[in-house]
């Protein structure tokens, strides 16, 4: 075998000169093809911000054909608990839409995999054993979400008050929750200086814990974010929300979500109470001063055998805002049309009856900030 290989090699070096350029050209073409097979990674960059002596990170995905002379809309995608930016990009497959429709997709990383949504636990229970959580960097098996014992380690919301029970040494040493509103504010500042961003068209969406954070973005960053799209999330009963302007909101909720129940109840990982998905939409309709009753419609499934998706839409809102809820039949705490990132037993099924990316972007694309914000 070895002598045959060496003979083949020797023979290649004794080929006529006229043959060598052809083979070299073929080799270069092959290499170019291989490089062209990975265009997305070349457009992703890891960015950093220092806040309160801590380094925060986020990933920026520039669409194909990015041109600094143009101004691009920005969609912020907030990952679920114990996930990170890479997980969110993978399970949503949003970069495909971003490339197609020329969107800058931004994936922030939470501190220790948890967003500070500004809601403290209402009651604490004795810690329970850890169950599989979302995990990190493809592991999807790391920590206490979902499960009955709250966040990893049996605690409540990070830095929250553990009223109703003795404070353990572990919780006493737990660091204060990160100021995620300040982080996202500074992130937007940095994006505006480094990239060609249309400040009138900045949007936020998120899944699960990231969906709760998307609600908080609507509550606290209404002067910078044109619209929000929480997925697999509902409004916490104790969330303080005073938006500075009517914020267009589109929600996507599965009717069989085992973590954020469609009809409301306790969100066990954070130990706080939620209103139902439909009441969450009604709450935002009140914030935006929309019509009292929503229009109701049904969307046929994208694939045969799927269930219709109910749509509740509040119109006649102030400043042309709008509130919509997509009720995904049999859907779980998942991203419709995305990846089934955990087993159905844990998070429910990922519905293919709806494409969350297309649904969210078709809502966002018609919404923009009023006034002169500059580009």
mmCIF file of C-alpha atoms in Angstrom:
data_model
loop_
_atom_site.group_PDB
_atom_site.id
_atom_site.type_symbol
_atom_site.label_atom_id
_atom_site.label_comp_id
_atom_site.label_asym_id
_atom_site.label_seq_id
_atom_site.Cartn_x
_atom_site.Cartn_y
_atom_site.Cartn_z
ATOM 1 C CA UNK A 1 0.000 0.000 0.000
ATOM 2 C CA UNK A 2 2.724 2.479 0.954
ATOM 3 C CA UNK A 3 4.817 1.868 -2.193
ATOM 4 C CA UNK A 4 1.736 2.263 -4.353
ATOM 5 C CA UNK A 5 0.873 5.560 -2.708
ATOM 6 C CA UNK A 6 4.432 6.849 -3.098
ATOM 7 C CA UNK A 7 4.463 5.837 -6.758
ATOM 8 C CA UNK A 8 1.227 7.713 -7.260
ATOM 9 C CA UNK A 9 2.735 10.776 -5.597
ATOM 10 C CA UNK A 10 5.928 10.533 -7.638
ATOM 11 C CA UNK A 11 3.902 10.164 -10.795
ATOM 12 C CA UNK A 12 1.953 13.328 -9.966
ATOM 13 C CA UNK A 13 5.170 15.313 -9.736
ATOM 14 C CA UNK A 14 6.324 14.086 -13.130
ATOM 15 C CA UNK A 15 3.180 15.174 -14.922
ATOM 16 C CA UNK A 16 3.701 17.562 -17.866
ATOM 17 C CA UNK A 17 3.603 21.255 -16.971
ATOM 18 C CA UNK A 18 0.453 21.699 -19.025
ATOM 19 C CA UNK A 19 -1.443 19.417 -16.609
ATOM 20 C CA UNK A 20 -0.303 21.058 -13.376
ATOM 21 C CA UNK A 21 -2.096 24.407 -13.810
ATOM 22 C CA UNK A 22 -5.336 22.591 -14.555
ATOM 23 C CA UNK A 23 -5.066 20.574 -11.353
ATOM 24 C CA UNK A 24 -4.036 23.671 -9.412
ATOM 25 C CA UNK A 25 -7.049 25.535 -10.734
ATOM 26 C CA UNK A 26 -9.308 22.641 -9.788
ATOM 27 C CA UNK A 27 -7.795 22.570 -6.309
ATOM 28 C CA UNK A 28 -8.319 26.294 -5.850
ATOM 29 C CA UNK A 29 -11.899 25.973 -7.042
ATOM 30 C CA UNK A 30 -12.463 23.166 -4.555
ATOM 31 C CA UNK A 31 -11.026 25.233 -1.698
ATOM 32 C CA UNK A 32 -13.155 28.200 -2.695
ATOM 33 C CA UNK A 33 -16.207 25.964 -2.648
ATOM 34 C CA UNK A 34 -15.375 24.735 0.810
ATOM 35 C CA UNK A 35 -14.888 28.276 2.102
ATOM 36 C CA UNK A 36 -18.139 29.340 0.495
ATOM 37 C CA UNK A 37 -19.960 26.576 2.358
ATOM 38 C CA UNK A 38 -19.478 28.472 5.638
ATOM 39 C CA UNK A 39 -20.595 32.020 4.873
ATOM 40 C CA UNK A 40 -22.582 32.564 8.071
ATOM 41 C CA UNK A 41 -19.781 32.063 10.568
ATOM 42 C CA UNK A 42 -17.725 34.732 8.847
ATOM 43 C CA UNK A 43 -20.483 37.247 9.539
ATOM 44 C CA UNK A 44 -20.905 36.473 13.240
ATOM 45 C CA UNK A 45 -18.895 38.519 15.717
ATOM 46 C CA UNK A 46 -18.654 38.298 19.498
ATOM 47 C CA UNK A 47 -18.963 41.717 21.135
ATOM 48 C CA UNK A 48 -18.211 42.834 24.703
ATOM 49 C CA UNK A 49 -19.436 45.504 27.087
ATOM 50 C CA UNK A 50 -18.166 46.236 30.612
ATOM 51 C CA UNK A 51 -20.965 47.006 33.073
ATOM 52 C CA UNK A 52 -20.526 47.263 36.850
ATOM 53 C CA UNK A 53 -17.093 45.593 36.730
ATOM 54 C CA UNK A 54 -18.550 42.696 34.757
ATOM 55 C CA UNK A 55 -17.985 41.855 31.096
ATOM 56 C CA UNK A 56 -21.170 41.172 29.181
ATOM 57 C CA UNK A 57 -21.223 39.598 25.741
ATOM 58 C CA UNK A 58 -23.484 39.359 22.718
ATOM 59 C CA UNK A 59 -23.248 37.935 19.218
ATOM 60 C CA UNK A 60 -23.974 40.040 16.139
ATOM 61 C CA UNK A 61 -25.017 38.354 12.904
ATOM 62 C CA UNK A 62 -24.761 40.565 9.836
ATOM 63 C CA UNK A 63 -26.945 39.534 6.908
ATOM 64 C CA UNK A 64 -25.463 38.372 3.642
ATOM 65 C CA UNK A 65 -24.460 41.283 1.450
ATOM 66 C CA UNK A 66 -24.246 43.678 4.422
ATOM 67 C CA UNK A 67 -23.500 47.180 3.139
ATOM 68 C CA UNK A 68 -22.469 49.892 5.610
ATOM 69 C CA UNK A 69 -24.029 52.504 3.333
ATOM 70 C CA UNK A 70 -27.492 51.121 4.067
ATOM 71 C CA UNK A 71 -29.391 51.147 7.359
ATOM 72 C CA UNK A 72 -30.633 47.826 8.700
ATOM 73 C CA UNK A 73 -33.389 46.813 11.121
ATOM 74 C CA UNK A 74 -32.221 45.034 14.283
ATOM 75 C CA UNK A 75 -33.904 42.070 15.982
ATOM 76 C CA UNK A 76 -32.701 41.213 19.492
ATOM 77 C CA UNK A 77 -33.217 37.515 20.307
ATOM 78 C CA UNK A 78 -33.194 36.681 24.034
ATOM 79 C CA UNK A 79 -32.388 33.076 24.936
ATOM 80 C CA UNK A 80 -34.147 30.870 27.462
ATOM 81 C CA UNK A 81 -32.899 29.946 30.902
ATOM 82 C CA UNK A 82 -29.549 28.128 30.974
ATOM 83 C CA UNK A 83 -29.138 28.706 27.260
ATOM 84 C CA UNK A 84 -26.821 31.116 25.487
ATOM 85 C CA UNK A 85 -26.605 33.089 22.254
ATOM 86 C CA UNK A 86 -25.500 30.097 20.186
ATOM 87 C CA UNK A 87 -28.395 27.996 21.476
ATOM 88 C CA UNK A 88 -30.885 30.709 20.562
ATOM 89 C CA UNK A 89 -29.486 31.085 17.052
ATOM 90 C CA UNK A 90 -29.602 27.339 16.509
ATOM 91 C CA UNK A 91 -33.056 26.559 17.845
ATOM 92 C CA UNK A 92 -34.772 29.531 16.144
ATOM 93 C CA UNK A 93 -32.853 29.336 12.836
ATOM 94 C CA UNK A 94 -33.483 33.058 12.665
ATOM 95 C CA UNK A 95 -30.249 33.772 10.788
ATOM 96 C CA UNK A 96 -31.786 32.236 7.682
ATOM 97 C CA UNK A 97 -34.554 34.846 7.754
ATOM 98 C CA UNK A 98 -32.060 37.581 8.649
ATOM 99 C CA UNK A 99 -30.015 36.792 5.545
ATOM 100 C CA UNK A 100 -33.083 36.642 3.340
ATOM 101 C CA UNK A 101 -34.689 39.876 4.571
ATOM 102 C CA UNK A 102 -31.542 41.887 5.421
ATOM 103 C CA UNK A 103 -31.842 42.028 9.212
ATOM 104 C CA UNK A 104 -29.082 42.420 11.795
ATOM 105 C CA UNK A 105 -29.755 39.664 14.349
ATOM 106 C CA UNK A 106 -28.329 40.222 17.830
ATOM 107 C CA UNK A 107 -28.061 37.490 20.479
ATOM 108 C CA UNK A 108 -27.244 38.778 23.980
ATOM 109 C CA UNK A 109 -25.939 36.455 26.712
ATOM 110 C CA UNK A 110 -27.543 36.591 30.151
ATOM 111 C CA UNK A 111 -25.428 36.446 33.307
ATOM 112 C CA UNK A 112 -25.169 32.820 34.477
ATOM 113 C CA UNK A 113 -27.823 31.894 31.923
ATOM 114 C CA UNK A 114 -30.637 33.835 33.624
ATOM 115 C CA UNK A 115 -32.301 37.113 32.759
ATOM 116 C CA UNK A 116 -33.245 39.576 35.456
ATOM 117 C CA UNK A 117 -36.861 40.248 34.550
ATOM 118 C CA UNK A 118 -37.416 42.362 37.662
ATOM 119 C CA UNK A 119 -39.840 39.975 39.382
ATOM 120 C CA UNK A 120 -39.137 38.363 42.736
ATOM 121 C CA UNK A 121 -40.433 34.957 43.803
ATOM 122 C CA UNK A 122 -43.691 35.083 45.712
ATOM 123 C CA UNK A 123 -43.130 31.964 47.824
ATOM 124 C CA UNK A 124 -40.325 29.492 48.281
ATOM 125 C CA UNK A 125 -40.448 25.758 48.602
ATOM 126 C CA UNK A 126 -37.857 23.310 49.841
ATOM 127 C CA UNK A 127 -35.220 22.664 47.166
ATOM 128 C CA UNK A 128 -35.832 19.675 44.977
ATOM 129 C CA UNK A 129 -33.385 17.638 42.992
ATOM 130 C CA UNK A 130 -32.203 19.109 39.741
ATOM 131 C CA UNK A 131 -33.832 18.100 36.546
ATOM 132 C CA UNK A 132 -32.623 18.589 33.036
ATOM 133 C CA UNK A 133 -32.494 22.211 31.955
ATOM 134 C CA UNK A 134 -31.900 23.856 28.629
ATOM 135 C CA UNK A 135 -28.179 23.336 29.011
ATOM 136 C CA UNK A 136 -25.414 25.239 27.271
ATOM 137 C CA UNK A 137 -23.665 25.102 23.934
ATOM 138 C CA UNK A 138 -25.624 22.163 22.632
ATOM 139 C CA UNK A 139 -25.728 20.151 25.857
ATOM 140 C CA UNK A 140 -29.319 20.991 26.713
ATOM 141 C CA UNK A 141 -29.004 19.122 29.960
ATOM 142 C CA UNK A 142 -27.567 21.512 32.435
ATOM 143 C CA UNK A 143 -29.734 22.878 35.124
ATOM 144 C CA UNK A 144 -33.115 23.374 36.866
ATOM 145 C CA UNK A 145 -35.430 24.387 34.020
ATOM 146 C CA UNK A 146 -37.898 22.886 33.705
ATOM 147 C CA UNK A 147 -38.577 21.308 37.068
ATOM 148 C CA UNK A 148 -40.384 21.926 40.312
ATOM 149 C CA UNK A 149 -37.456 23.146 42.366
ATOM 150 C CA UNK A 150 -36.879 26.543 40.808
ATOM 151 C CA UNK A 151 -33.589 27.720 39.487
ATOM 152 C CA UNK A 152 -30.506 25.504 39.694
ATOM 153 C CA UNK A 153 -29.585 25.016 43.320
ATOM 154 C CA UNK A 154 -33.184 25.241 44.525
ATOM 155 C CA UNK A 155 -33.267 29.042 44.683
ATOM 156 C CA UNK A 156 -35.730 31.543 43.413
ATOM 157 C CA UNK A 157 -35.123 34.404 41.061
ATOM 158 C CA UNK A 158 -31.438 35.312 41.213
ATOM 159 C CA UNK A 159 -30.896 37.839 43.930
ATOM 160 C CA UNK A 160 -34.549 37.735 44.877
ATOM 161 C CA UNK A 161 -36.013 37.851 48.364
ATOM 162 C CA UNK A 162 -36.433 34.374 49.825
ATOM 163 C CA UNK A 163 -39.360 35.341 51.993
ATOM 164 C CA UNK A 164 -41.263 32.516 53.528
ATOM 165 C CA UNK A 165 -38.224 30.425 54.383
ATOM 166 C CA UNK A 166 -34.808 30.598 55.956
ATOM 167 C CA UNK A 167 -32.024 32.009 53.851
ATOM 168 C CA UNK A 168 -29.305 29.465 53.197
ATOM 169 C CA UNK A 169 -25.592 30.276 53.150
ATOM 170 C CA UNK A 170 -25.634 29.629 49.415
ATOM 171 C CA UNK A 171 -28.386 32.177 48.765
ATOM 172 C CA UNK A 172 -26.747 34.695 51.071
ATOM 173 C CA UNK A 173 -23.618 34.496 48.924
ATOM 174 C CA UNK A 174 -25.542 34.692 45.669
ATOM 175 C CA UNK A 175 -24.608 37.829 43.748
ATOM 176 C CA UNK A 176 -27.100 40.570 43.053
ATOM 177 C CA UNK A 177 -29.035 40.170 39.805
ATOM 178 C CA UNK A 178 -27.515 41.823 36.786
ATOM 179 C CA UNK A 179 -28.900 45.096 35.490
ATOM 180 C CA UNK A 180 -30.035 43.676 32.167
ATOM 181 C CA UNK A 181 -31.902 46.822 31.158
ATOM 182 C CA UNK A 182 -28.634 48.778 31.422
ATOM 183 C CA UNK A 183 -26.856 46.001 29.505
ATOM 184 C CA UNK A 184 -29.318 46.100 26.612
ATOM 185 C CA UNK A 185 -29.223 49.908 26.583
ATOM 186 C CA UNK A 186 -25.445 49.958 26.268
ATOM 187 C CA UNK A 187 -25.556 47.141 23.753
ATOM 188 C CA UNK A 188 -27.809 49.253 21.532
ATOM 189 C CA UNK A 189 -25.438 52.211 21.948
ATOM 190 C CA UNK A 190 -22.508 50.085 20.824
ATOM 191 C CA UNK A 191 -24.427 48.624 17.881
ATOM 192 C CA UNK A 192 -25.241 52.137 16.679
ATOM 193 C CA UNK A 193 -21.562 53.125 16.660
ATOM 194 C CA UNK A 194 -20.197 49.979 15.008
ATOM 195 C CA UNK A 195 -22.884 49.021 12.529
ATOM 196 C CA UNK A 196 -25.293 50.684 10.144
ATOM 197 C CA UNK A 197 -28.456 50.467 12.233
ATOM 198 C CA UNK A 198 -31.880 51.958 11.598
ATOM 199 C CA UNK A 199 -32.758 53.285 15.055
ATOM 200 C CA UNK A 200 -36.424 53.494 14.058
ATOM 201 C CA UNK A 201 -36.558 49.711 13.548
ATOM 202 C CA UNK A 202 -35.172 47.940 16.610
ATOM 203 C CA UNK A 203 -37.182 44.968 17.899
ATOM 204 C CA UNK A 204 -36.948 42.370 20.670
ATOM 205 C CA UNK A 205 -38.143 38.783 20.917
ATOM 206 C CA UNK A 206 -37.335 35.890 23.224
ATOM 207 C CA UNK A 207 -38.292 32.371 24.282
ATOM 208 C CA UNK A 208 -39.330 31.327 27.784
ATOM 209 C CA UNK A 209 -37.183 33.334 30.198
ATOM 210 C CA UNK A 210 -36.139 35.414 27.212
ATOM 211 C CA UNK A 211 -39.826 35.991 26.508
ATOM 212 C CA UNK A 212 -40.271 37.400 30.012
ATOM 213 C CA UNK A 213 -37.276 39.633 29.334
ATOM 214 C CA UNK A 214 -38.878 40.752 26.058
ATOM 215 C CA UNK A 215 -41.882 41.900 28.099
ATOM 216 C CA UNK A 216 -39.523 43.839 30.363
ATOM 217 C CA UNK A 217 -37.895 45.419 27.320
ATOM 218 C CA UNK A 218 -41.344 46.639 26.284
ATOM 219 C CA UNK A 219 -41.913 47.996 29.774
ATOM 220 C CA UNK A 220 -38.521 49.701 30.227
ATOM 221 C CA UNK A 221 -37.073 50.357 26.768
ATOM 222 C CA UNK A 222 -40.128 51.568 24.892
ATOM 223 C CA UNK A 223 -38.169 54.667 23.842
ATOM 224 C CA UNK A 224 -35.691 52.502 21.909
ATOM 225 C CA UNK A 225 -37.532 49.339 20.839
ATOM 226 C CA UNK A 226 -40.283 49.624 18.257
ATOM 227 C CA UNK A 227 -42.090 46.326 19.038
ATOM 228 C CA UNK A 228 -41.729 43.119 21.054
ATOM 229 C CA UNK A 229 -42.538 39.437 20.464
ATOM 230 C CA UNK A 230 -42.520 37.197 23.569
ATOM 231 C CA UNK A 231 -42.689 33.480 22.731
ATOM 232 C CA UNK A 232 -43.618 30.894 25.359
ATOM 233 C CA UNK A 233 -44.071 33.611 27.992
ATOM 234 C CA UNK A 234 -46.880 35.437 29.770
ATOM 235 C CA UNK A 235 -47.092 38.477 32.019
ATOM 236 C CA UNK A 236 -46.060 37.932 35.651
ATOM 237 C CA UNK A 237 -48.775 39.224 37.968
ATOM 238 C CA UNK A 238 -46.276 41.321 39.925
ATOM 239 C CA UNK A 239 -44.358 42.795 36.981
ATOM 240 C CA UNK A 240 -44.369 46.586 37.183
ATOM 241 C CA UNK A 241 -44.856 47.891 33.670
ATOM 242 C CA UNK A 242 -45.192 51.553 32.695
ATOM 243 C CA UNK A 243 -44.281 51.826 29.021
ATOM 244 C CA UNK A 244 -43.399 55.357 27.905
ATOM 245 C CA UNK A 245 -45.382 54.819 24.683
ATOM 246 C CA UNK A 246 -47.785 52.276 23.203
ATOM 247 C CA UNK A 247 -45.650 49.229 22.298
ATOM 248 C CA UNK A 248 -46.832 46.927 19.496
ATOM 249 C CA UNK A 249 -46.755 43.373 20.851
ATOM 250 C CA UNK A 250 -47.141 39.976 19.232
ATOM 251 C CA UNK A 251 -47.231 36.880 21.435
ATOM 252 C CA UNK A 252 -46.893 33.217 20.459
ATOM 253 C CA UNK A 253 -48.070 30.684 23.040
ATOM 254 C CA UNK A 254 -48.604 26.933 22.883
ATOM 255 C CA UNK A 255 -51.811 25.587 24.353
ATOM 256 C CA UNK A 256 -49.935 22.564 25.801
ATOM 257 C CA UNK A 257 -46.962 24.461 27.252
ATOM 258 C CA UNK A 258 -45.900 22.500 30.377
ATOM 259 C CA UNK A 259 -43.768 25.365 31.745
ATOM 260 C CA UNK A 260 -45.693 28.555 30.999
ATOM 261 C CA UNK A 261 -49.258 27.286 31.156
ATOM 262 C CA UNK A 262 -51.569 28.828 28.593
ATOM 263 C CA UNK A 263 -54.245 29.489 31.229
ATOM 264 C CA UNK A 264 -51.831 31.004 33.733
ATOM 265 C CA UNK A 265 -50.706 29.766 37.146
ATOM 266 C CA UNK A 266 -47.351 29.401 38.835
ATOM 267 C CA UNK A 267 -44.150 29.620 36.848
ATOM 268 C CA UNK A 268 -42.244 27.077 38.905
ATOM 269 C CA UNK A 269 -38.670 27.866 37.814
ATOM 270 C CA UNK A 270 -39.042 31.447 39.074
ATOM 271 C CA UNK A 271 -41.707 30.874 41.725
ATOM 272 C CA UNK A 272 -44.045 33.646 40.615
ATOM 273 C CA UNK A 273 -47.587 33.745 39.280
ATOM 274 C CA UNK A 274 -48.556 34.397 35.681
ATOM 275 C CA UNK A 275 -51.762 35.592 34.110
ATOM 276 C CA UNK A 276 -53.026 33.594 31.162
ATOM 277 C CA UNK A 277 -51.732 34.123 27.631
ATOM 278 C CA UNK A 278 -55.028 35.703 26.569
ATOM 279 C CA UNK A 279 -55.083 37.987 29.622
ATOM 280 C CA UNK A 280 -51.468 38.940 28.910
ATOM 281 C CA UNK A 281 -52.511 40.110 25.459
ATOM 282 C CA UNK A 282 -55.451 41.951 27.015
ATOM 283 C CA UNK A 283 -53.061 43.652 29.466
ATOM 284 C CA UNK A 284 -50.889 44.964 26.642
ATOM 285 C CA UNK A 285 -54.007 46.069 24.787
ATOM 286 C CA UNK A 286 -54.832 48.203 27.829
ATOM 287 C CA UNK A 287 -51.298 49.623 27.911
ATOM 288 C CA UNK A 288 -51.653 50.530 24.240
ATOM 289 C CA UNK A 289 -55.250 51.722 24.664
ATOM 290 C CA UNK A 290 -56.625 49.423 22.002
ATOM 291 C CA UNK A 291 -60.176 48.256 21.415
ATOM 292 C CA UNK A 292 -61.553 46.260 24.326
ATOM 293 C CA UNK A 293 -62.333 43.099 22.398
ATOM 294 C CA UNK A 294 -59.984 41.382 19.985
ATOM 295 C CA UNK A 295 -60.808 40.292 16.480
ATOM 296 C CA UNK A 296 -60.559 36.507 16.197
ATOM 297 C CA UNK A 297 -59.305 34.524 13.257
ATOM 298 C CA UNK A 298 -57.761 31.169 12.379
ATOM 299 C CA UNK A 299 -54.678 30.371 10.367
ATOM 300 C CA UNK A 300 -54.568 27.067 8.511
ATOM 301 C CA UNK A 301 -51.537 24.886 9.334
ATOM 302 C CA UNK A 302 -48.459 25.083 7.142
ATOM 303 C CA UNK A 303 -48.376 21.290 6.843
ATOM 304 C CA UNK A 304 -51.077 18.694 6.333
ATOM 305 C CA UNK A 305 -52.369 17.120 9.491
ATOM 306 C CA UNK A 306 -51.603 20.152 11.648
ATOM 307 C CA UNK A 307 -54.063 22.152 13.718
ATOM 308 C CA UNK A 308 -55.337 25.643 12.992
ATOM 309 C CA UNK A 309 -53.728 28.483 14.937
ATOM 310 C CA UNK A 310 -56.137 30.885 16.624
ATOM 311 C CA UNK A 311 -55.233 34.556 16.324
ATOM 312 C CA UNK A 312 -56.509 37.272 18.655
ATOM 313 C CA UNK A 313 -55.799 40.797 17.398
ATOM 314 C CA UNK A 314 -56.412 44.086 19.205
ATOM 315 C CA UNK A 315 -56.674 47.052 16.858
ATOM 316 C CA UNK A 316 -57.583 50.746 17.118
ATOM 317 C CA UNK A 317 -54.642 51.295 19.464
ATOM 318 C CA UNK A 318 -52.955 54.612 20.149
ATOM 319 C CA UNK A 319 -50.100 55.636 17.838
ATOM 320 C CA UNK A 320 -51.020 52.820 15.440
ATOM 321 C CA UNK A 321 -49.861 50.162 17.880
ATOM 322 C CA UNK A 322 -51.310 46.658 17.686
ATOM 323 C CA UNK A 323 -51.440 43.613 19.965
ATOM 324 C CA UNK A 324 -51.750 40.049 18.655
ATOM 325 C CA UNK A 325 -51.713 36.606 20.219
ATOM 326 C CA UNK A 326 -51.060 33.443 18.211
ATOM 327 C CA UNK A 327 -52.515 30.483 20.089
ATOM 328 C CA UNK A 328 -50.649 27.436 18.767
ATOM 329 C CA UNK A 329 -52.741 24.304 19.237
ATOM 330 C CA UNK A 330 -50.777 21.539 21.047
ATOM 331 C CA UNK A 331 -47.605 23.682 21.052
ATOM 332 C CA UNK A 332 -45.158 23.669 23.951
ATOM 333 C CA UNK A 333 -42.542 26.040 25.394
ATOM 334 C CA UNK A 334 -40.874 25.988 22.014
ATOM 335 C CA UNK A 335 -40.236 28.014 18.861
ATOM 336 C CA UNK A 336 -42.775 26.997 16.175
ATOM 337 C CA UNK A 337 -40.925 25.955 13.042
ATOM 338 C CA UNK A 338 -37.643 25.790 14.957
ATOM 339 C CA UNK A 339 -35.660 22.996 16.604
ATOM 340 C CA UNK A 340 -37.060 20.497 19.094
ATOM 341 C CA UNK A 341 -34.231 21.358 21.500
ATOM 342 C CA UNK A 342 -35.414 19.121 24.341
ATOM 343 C CA UNK A 343 -37.686 16.088 24.596
ATOM 344 C CA UNK A 344 -41.409 16.761 24.449
ATOM 345 C CA UNK A 345 -41.863 15.441 27.977
ATOM 346 C CA UNK A 346 -39.870 18.403 29.303
ATOM 347 C CA UNK A 347 -40.847 21.361 27.122
ATOM 348 C CA UNK A 348 -43.720 20.173 24.936
ATOM 349 C CA UNK A 349 -43.692 19.784 21.172
ATOM 350 C CA UNK A 350 -42.334 22.165 18.581
ATOM 351 C CA UNK A 351 -45.264 22.869 16.296
ATOM 352 C CA UNK A 352 -44.814 22.968 12.538
ATOM 353 C CA UNK A 353 -48.264 24.476 12.033
ATOM 354 C CA UNK A 354 -46.754 27.960 12.291
ATOM 355 C CA UNK A 355 -43.415 29.527 11.432
ATOM 356 C CA UNK A 356 -42.502 31.803 14.334
ATOM 357 C CA UNK A 357 -39.779 33.656 12.409
ATOM 358 C CA UNK A 358 -42.064 34.592 9.536
ATOM 359 C CA UNK A 359 -44.937 35.436 11.884
ATOM 360 C CA UNK A 360 -42.820 37.690 14.079
ATOM 361 C CA UNK A 361 -41.072 39.458 11.213
ATOM 362 C CA UNK A 362 -44.318 40.050 9.284
ATOM 363 C CA UNK A 363 -45.536 41.837 12.438
ATOM 364 C CA UNK A 364 -42.298 43.738 13.100
ATOM 365 C CA UNK A 365 -41.779 44.905 9.523
ATOM 366 C CA UNK A 366 -44.880 47.121 9.672
ATOM 367 C CA UNK A 367 -43.889 48.752 12.988
ATOM 368 C CA UNK A 368 -41.337 51.505 13.483
ATOM 369 C CA UNK A 369 -40.551 54.216 16.018
ATOM 370 C CA UNK A 370 -42.106 57.586 15.339
ATOM 371 C CA UNK A 371 -40.121 60.807 15.551
ATOM 372 C CA UNK A 372 -36.607 61.776 14.554
ATOM 373 C CA UNK A 373 -34.245 59.263 16.167
ATOM 374 C CA UNK A 374 -31.653 59.493 13.458
ATOM 375 C CA UNK A 375 -30.022 56.583 11.663
#
